[in-house]
Coordinates of C-alpha atoms and ligand atoms in Angstrom, one line a residue:
X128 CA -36.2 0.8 12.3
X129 CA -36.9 2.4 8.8
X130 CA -34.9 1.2 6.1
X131 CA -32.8 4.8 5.1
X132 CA -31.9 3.2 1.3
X133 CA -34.5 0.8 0.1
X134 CA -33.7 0.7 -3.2
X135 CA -30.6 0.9 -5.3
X136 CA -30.1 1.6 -8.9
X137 CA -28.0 -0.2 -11.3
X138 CA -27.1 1.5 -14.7
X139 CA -26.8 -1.1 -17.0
X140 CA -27.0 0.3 -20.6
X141 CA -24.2 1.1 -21.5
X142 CA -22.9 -0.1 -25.0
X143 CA -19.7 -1.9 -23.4
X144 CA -17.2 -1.0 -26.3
X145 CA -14.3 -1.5 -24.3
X146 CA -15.1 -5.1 -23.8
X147 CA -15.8 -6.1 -27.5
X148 CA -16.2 -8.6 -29.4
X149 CA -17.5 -10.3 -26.0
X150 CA -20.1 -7.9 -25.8
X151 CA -21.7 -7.9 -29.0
X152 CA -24.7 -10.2 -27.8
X153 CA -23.4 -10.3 -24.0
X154 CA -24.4 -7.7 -21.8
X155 CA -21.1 -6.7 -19.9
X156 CA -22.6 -7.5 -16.9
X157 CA -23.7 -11.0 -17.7
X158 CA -19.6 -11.8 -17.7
X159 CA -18.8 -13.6 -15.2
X160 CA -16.4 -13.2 -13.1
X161 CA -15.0 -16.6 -11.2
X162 CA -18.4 -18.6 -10.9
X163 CA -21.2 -15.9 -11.3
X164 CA -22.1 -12.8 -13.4
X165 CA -20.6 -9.6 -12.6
X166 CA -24.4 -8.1 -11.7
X167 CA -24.4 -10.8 -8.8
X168 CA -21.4 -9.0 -7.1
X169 CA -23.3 -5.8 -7.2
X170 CA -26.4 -6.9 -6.5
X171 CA -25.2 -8.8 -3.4
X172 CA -23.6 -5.7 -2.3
X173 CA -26.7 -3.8 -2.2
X174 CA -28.4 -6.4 -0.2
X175 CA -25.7 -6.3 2.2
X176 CA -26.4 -2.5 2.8
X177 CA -29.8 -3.2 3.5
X178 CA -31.5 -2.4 -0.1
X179 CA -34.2 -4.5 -1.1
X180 CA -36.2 -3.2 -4.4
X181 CA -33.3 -3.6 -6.9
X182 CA -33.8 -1.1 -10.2
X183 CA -32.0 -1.8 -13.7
X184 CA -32.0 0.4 -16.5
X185 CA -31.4 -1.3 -19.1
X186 CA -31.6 -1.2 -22.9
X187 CA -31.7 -3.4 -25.7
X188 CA -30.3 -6.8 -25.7
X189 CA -30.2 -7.2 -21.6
X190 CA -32.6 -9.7 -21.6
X191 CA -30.3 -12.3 -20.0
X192 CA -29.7 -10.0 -16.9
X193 CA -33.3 -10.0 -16.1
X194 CA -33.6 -13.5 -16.5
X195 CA -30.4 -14.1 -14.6
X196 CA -32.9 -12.6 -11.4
X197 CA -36.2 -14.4 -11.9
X198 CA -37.2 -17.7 -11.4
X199 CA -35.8 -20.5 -13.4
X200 CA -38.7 -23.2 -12.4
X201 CA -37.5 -25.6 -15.3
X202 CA -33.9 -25.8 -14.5
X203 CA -34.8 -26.0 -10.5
X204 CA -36.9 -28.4 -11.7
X205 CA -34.2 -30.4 -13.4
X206 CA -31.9 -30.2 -10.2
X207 CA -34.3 -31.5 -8.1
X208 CA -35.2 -34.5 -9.9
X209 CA -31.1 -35.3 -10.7
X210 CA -30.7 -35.0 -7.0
X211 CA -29.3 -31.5 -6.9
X212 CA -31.2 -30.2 -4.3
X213 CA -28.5 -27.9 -2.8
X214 CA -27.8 -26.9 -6.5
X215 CA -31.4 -26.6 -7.0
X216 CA -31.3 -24.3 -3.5
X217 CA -28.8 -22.2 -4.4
X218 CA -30.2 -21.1 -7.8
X219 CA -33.7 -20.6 -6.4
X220 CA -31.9 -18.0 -3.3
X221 CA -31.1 -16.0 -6.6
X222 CA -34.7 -15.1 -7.7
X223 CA -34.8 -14.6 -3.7
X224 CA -32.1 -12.4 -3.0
X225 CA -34.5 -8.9 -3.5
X226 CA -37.1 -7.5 -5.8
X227 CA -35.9 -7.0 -9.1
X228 CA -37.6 -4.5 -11.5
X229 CA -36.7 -2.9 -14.9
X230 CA -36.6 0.5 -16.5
X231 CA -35.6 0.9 -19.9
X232 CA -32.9 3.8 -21.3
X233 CA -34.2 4.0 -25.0
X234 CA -30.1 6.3 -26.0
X235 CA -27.5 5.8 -24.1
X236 CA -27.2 9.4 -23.5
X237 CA -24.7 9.0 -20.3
X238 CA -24.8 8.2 -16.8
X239 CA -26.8 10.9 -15.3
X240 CA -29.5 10.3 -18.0
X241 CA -29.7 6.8 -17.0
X242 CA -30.1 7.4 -13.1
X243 CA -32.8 9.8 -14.3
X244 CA -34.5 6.8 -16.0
X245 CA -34.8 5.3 -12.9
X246 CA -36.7 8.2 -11.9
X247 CA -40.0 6.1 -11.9
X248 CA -39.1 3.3 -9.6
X249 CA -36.7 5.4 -7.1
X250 CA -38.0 8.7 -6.0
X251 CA -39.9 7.7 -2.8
X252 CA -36.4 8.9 -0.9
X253 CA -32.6 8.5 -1.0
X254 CA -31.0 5.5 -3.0
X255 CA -28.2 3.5 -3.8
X256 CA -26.4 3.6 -7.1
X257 CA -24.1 0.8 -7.9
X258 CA -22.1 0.5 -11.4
X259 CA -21.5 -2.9 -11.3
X260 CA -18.5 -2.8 -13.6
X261 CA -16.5 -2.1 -10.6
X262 CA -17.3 -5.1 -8.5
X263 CA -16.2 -4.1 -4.7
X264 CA -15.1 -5.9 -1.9
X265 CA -15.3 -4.5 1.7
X266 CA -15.8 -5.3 5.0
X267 CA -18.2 -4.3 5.7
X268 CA -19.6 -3.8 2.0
X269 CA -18.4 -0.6 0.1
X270 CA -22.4 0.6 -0.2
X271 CA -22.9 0.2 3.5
X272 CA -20.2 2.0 4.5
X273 CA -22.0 4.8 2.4
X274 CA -25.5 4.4 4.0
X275 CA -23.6 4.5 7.3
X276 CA -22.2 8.0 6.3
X277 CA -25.8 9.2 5.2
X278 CA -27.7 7.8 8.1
X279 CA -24.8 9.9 10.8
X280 CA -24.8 12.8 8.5
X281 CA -27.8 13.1 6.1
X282 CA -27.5 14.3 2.3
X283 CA -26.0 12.5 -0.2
X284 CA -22.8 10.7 -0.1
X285 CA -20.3 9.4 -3.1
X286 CA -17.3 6.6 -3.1
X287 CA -14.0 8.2 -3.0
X288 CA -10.4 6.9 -3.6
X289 CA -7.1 8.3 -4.1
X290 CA -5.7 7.3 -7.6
X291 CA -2.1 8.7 -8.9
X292 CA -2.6 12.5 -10.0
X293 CA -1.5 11.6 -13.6
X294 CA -4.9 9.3 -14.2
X295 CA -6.9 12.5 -12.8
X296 CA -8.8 13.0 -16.3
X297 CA -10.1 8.9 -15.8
X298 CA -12.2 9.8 -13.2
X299 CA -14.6 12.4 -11.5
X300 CA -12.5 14.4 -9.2
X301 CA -13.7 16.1 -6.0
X302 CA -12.6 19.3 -4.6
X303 CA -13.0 18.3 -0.5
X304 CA -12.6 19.3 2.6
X305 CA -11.0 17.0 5.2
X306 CA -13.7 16.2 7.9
X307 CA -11.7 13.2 9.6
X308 CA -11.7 9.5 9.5
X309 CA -12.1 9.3 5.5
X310 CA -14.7 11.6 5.5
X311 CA -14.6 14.5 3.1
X312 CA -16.9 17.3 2.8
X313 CA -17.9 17.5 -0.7
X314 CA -17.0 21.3 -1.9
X315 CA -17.2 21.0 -6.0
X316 CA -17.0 18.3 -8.5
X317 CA -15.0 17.6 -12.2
X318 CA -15.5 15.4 -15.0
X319 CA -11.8 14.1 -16.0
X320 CA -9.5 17.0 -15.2
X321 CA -6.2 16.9 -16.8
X322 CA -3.5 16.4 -13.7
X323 CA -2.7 19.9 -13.8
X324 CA -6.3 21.0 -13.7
X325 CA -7.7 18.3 -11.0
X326 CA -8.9 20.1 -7.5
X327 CA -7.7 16.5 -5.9
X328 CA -6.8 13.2 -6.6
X329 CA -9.8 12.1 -4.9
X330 CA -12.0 10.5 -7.5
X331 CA -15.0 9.1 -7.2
X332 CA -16.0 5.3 -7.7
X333 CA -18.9 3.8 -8.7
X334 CA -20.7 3.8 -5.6
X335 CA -23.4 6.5 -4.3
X336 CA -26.2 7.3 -2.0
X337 CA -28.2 10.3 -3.7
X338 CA -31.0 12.6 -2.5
X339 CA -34.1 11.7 -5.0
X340 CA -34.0 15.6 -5.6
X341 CA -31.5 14.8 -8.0
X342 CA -33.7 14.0 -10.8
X343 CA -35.5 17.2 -11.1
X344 CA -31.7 18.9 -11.1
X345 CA -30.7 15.9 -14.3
X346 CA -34.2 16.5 -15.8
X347 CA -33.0 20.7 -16.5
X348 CA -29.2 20.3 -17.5
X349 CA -27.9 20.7 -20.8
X350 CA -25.5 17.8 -22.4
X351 CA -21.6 18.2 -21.2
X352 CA -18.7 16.7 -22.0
X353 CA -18.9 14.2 -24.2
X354 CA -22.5 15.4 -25.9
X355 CA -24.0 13.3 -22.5
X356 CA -25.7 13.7 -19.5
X357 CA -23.2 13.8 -16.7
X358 CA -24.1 12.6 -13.5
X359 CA -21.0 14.8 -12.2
X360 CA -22.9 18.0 -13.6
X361 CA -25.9 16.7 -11.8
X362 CA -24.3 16.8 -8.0
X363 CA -22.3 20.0 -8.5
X364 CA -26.1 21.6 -8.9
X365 CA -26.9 19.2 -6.2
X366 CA -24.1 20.4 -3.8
X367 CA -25.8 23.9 -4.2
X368 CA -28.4 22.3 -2.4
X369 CA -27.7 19.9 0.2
X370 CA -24.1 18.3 1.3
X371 CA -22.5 15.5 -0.4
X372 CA -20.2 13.8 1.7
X373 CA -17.4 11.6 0.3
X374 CA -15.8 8.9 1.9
X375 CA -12.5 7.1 1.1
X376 CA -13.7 3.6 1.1
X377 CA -12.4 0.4 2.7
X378 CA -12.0 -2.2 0.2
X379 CA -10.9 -3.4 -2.8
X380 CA -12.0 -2.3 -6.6
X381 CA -12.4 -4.5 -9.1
X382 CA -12.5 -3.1 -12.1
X383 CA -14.6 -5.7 -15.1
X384 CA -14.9 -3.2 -17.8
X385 CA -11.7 -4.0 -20.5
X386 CA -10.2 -7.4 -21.3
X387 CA -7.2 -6.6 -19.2
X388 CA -8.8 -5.5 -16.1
X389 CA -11.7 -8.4 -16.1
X390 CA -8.7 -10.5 -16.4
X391 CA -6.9 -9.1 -13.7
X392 CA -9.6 -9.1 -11.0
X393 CA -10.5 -12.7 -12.2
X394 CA -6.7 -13.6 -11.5
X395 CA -6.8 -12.1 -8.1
X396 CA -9.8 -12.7 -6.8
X397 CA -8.7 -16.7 -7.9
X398 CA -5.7 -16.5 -5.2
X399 CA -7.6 -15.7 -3.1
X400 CA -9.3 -18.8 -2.8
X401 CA -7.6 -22.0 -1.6
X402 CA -8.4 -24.7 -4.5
X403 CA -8.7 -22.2 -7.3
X404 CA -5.5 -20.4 -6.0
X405 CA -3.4 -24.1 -6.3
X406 CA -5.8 -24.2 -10.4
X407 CA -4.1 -20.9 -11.4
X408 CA -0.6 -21.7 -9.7
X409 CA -0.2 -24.9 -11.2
X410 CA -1.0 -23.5 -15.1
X411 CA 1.4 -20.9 -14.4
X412 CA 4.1 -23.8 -13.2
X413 CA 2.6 -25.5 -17.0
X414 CA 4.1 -22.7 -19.0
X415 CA 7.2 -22.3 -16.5
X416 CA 6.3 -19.3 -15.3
X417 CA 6.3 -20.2 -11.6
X418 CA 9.0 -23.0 -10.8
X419 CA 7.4 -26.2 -9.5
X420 CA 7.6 -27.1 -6.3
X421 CA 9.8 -30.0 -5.8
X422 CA 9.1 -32.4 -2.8
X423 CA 12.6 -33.0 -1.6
X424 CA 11.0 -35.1 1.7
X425 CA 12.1 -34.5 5.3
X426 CA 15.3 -33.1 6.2
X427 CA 17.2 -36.4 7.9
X428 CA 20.0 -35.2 10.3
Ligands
UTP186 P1 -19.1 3.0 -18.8 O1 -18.7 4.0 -19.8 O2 -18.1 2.5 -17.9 O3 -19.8 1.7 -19.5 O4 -20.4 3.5 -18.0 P2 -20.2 1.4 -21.0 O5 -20.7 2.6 -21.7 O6 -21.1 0.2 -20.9 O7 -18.8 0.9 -21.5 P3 -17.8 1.4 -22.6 O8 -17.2 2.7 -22.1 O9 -18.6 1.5 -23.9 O10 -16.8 0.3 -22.7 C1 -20.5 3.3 -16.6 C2 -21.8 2.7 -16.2 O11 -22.9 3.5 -16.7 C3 -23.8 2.7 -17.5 C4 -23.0 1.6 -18.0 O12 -23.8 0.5 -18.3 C5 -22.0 1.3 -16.9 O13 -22.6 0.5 -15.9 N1 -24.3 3.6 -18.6 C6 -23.4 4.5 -19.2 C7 -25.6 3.6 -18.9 O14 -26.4 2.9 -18.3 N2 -26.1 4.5 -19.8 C8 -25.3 5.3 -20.5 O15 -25.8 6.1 -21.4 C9 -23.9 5.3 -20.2

């Protein structure tokens, strides 16, 4: 069978402000999160829903994120002849994991001018779009759940997930109608509404499967909120169109973008794990936060 979404976009030049100092000289998505950059997260995700041309647009000083995807012959090299050959393995299944091409964003002039950078590289048919500062965990993956939606339904189809009605003007907010099981039928879109304003508190998440006619509708819009290019402003011309379907994902959100939140998801996604959960229980029990377990021995009758 045809793959339906062959490729998937990754917008990855933004400036990262919220996440300074750390990313003066390191792209946000070069932070890693536990044992490998945030990018990996995304990228795997993408792979998992069947993608296999990966597309970054990128800007200045994201070197490193290529690099993190090509072969690294010295340092596989190195491994081998220290004996690391599953080390050695595991880096080179990196460089494996899809096709990996670049396009750049010379302003960052907002997200829906950087999906229509990738214009180039993704218009053969639909594609994913993945902002990998939300790293998301689903079974099965949050982008396959989407492709699923497009491949029963056609037209595009966007992440959704219910966040309190005060943080409304955070996100992009849907205006929806019900259509069972998660699914919502896509009737208008908003760029942060205030609470009182918001059609919903269905907002949408860093996750998408768009029709490639979206690039002609980004190419003809004027600048919105924020002097950018909204991808938001893009699918409400889109929705005139074709149908956008949202769907209520299963699975959690990480978000990496701020100090606090990276550290949060790092934190949680480390109890998760058996050995790194005991690492970050017994600091905790180091600073007295959590009381240490004491071994009192079996209970003798
Ligand atoms: P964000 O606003 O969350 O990321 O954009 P940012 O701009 O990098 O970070 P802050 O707000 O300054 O801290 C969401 C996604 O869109 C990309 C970002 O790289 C991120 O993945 N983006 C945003 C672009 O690629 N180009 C843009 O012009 C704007």
């Amino acid at each position: 069978m045809a793959i339906s979404v062959s490729s998937c976009l990754f917008p990855v030049a933004g400036l990262g402000t919220r996440f300074l100092p750390a990313t003066k000289e390191i792209p946000k998505e070069m932070i890693p999160l536990i044992d490998r950059p945030i990018i990996h997260y995304g990228v795997n995700e993408a792979v998992e829903a069947g993608c296999r041309d990966m597309v970054f647009v990128t800007s200045r000083g994201k070197r490193s994120l290529e690099d993190y995807f090509d072969r690294s012959f010295e340092l596989e090299q190195a491994l081998k002849n220290k004996g690391k050959g599953n080390l050695c393995e595991e880096i080179h299944a990196i460089s494996r994991m899809a096709s990996f091409s670049c396009v750049r964003q010379p302003e960052p002039l907002g997200l829906g001018h950087a999906v229509l950078c990738g214009e180039p590289l993704c218009s053969r048919g639909y594609f994913g779009v993945v902002l990998p500062d939300d790293v998301m965990i689903g079974e099965p993956p949050v982008l396959a759940q989407l492709v699923a939606v497009h491949e029963k339904m056609g037209g595009s189809v966007v992440a959704l997930e219910e966040v309190p009605k005060e943080e409304t003007s955070r996100y992009g907010i849907v205006a929806a109608v019900d259509a069972g099981d998660g699914l919502w039928r896509v009737t208008d879109l908003v760029e942060k509404p205030s609470p009182q304003d918001a059609p919903s508190n269905l907002a949408v998440m860093g996750r998408y499967v768009l029709s490639p006619r979206i690039f002609d509708l980004l190419r003809d819009l004027p600048r919105g909120k924020g002097g950018e290019i909204q991808l938001t402003d893009g699918l409400r011309r889109l929705l005139q169109e074709e149908p956008i379907w949202g769907v209520v994902y299963r699975g959690r959100r990480y978000d990496c973008g701020t100090k606090e939140s990276w550290l949060r998801a790092t934190v949680s996604l480390a109890l998760e794990d058996r050995v790194l959960r005991e690492i970050v229980l017994d600091a905790l029990r180091e600073e007295g936060i959590v009381e240490p377990i004491v071994n009192e021995g079996p209970v003798v009758e």
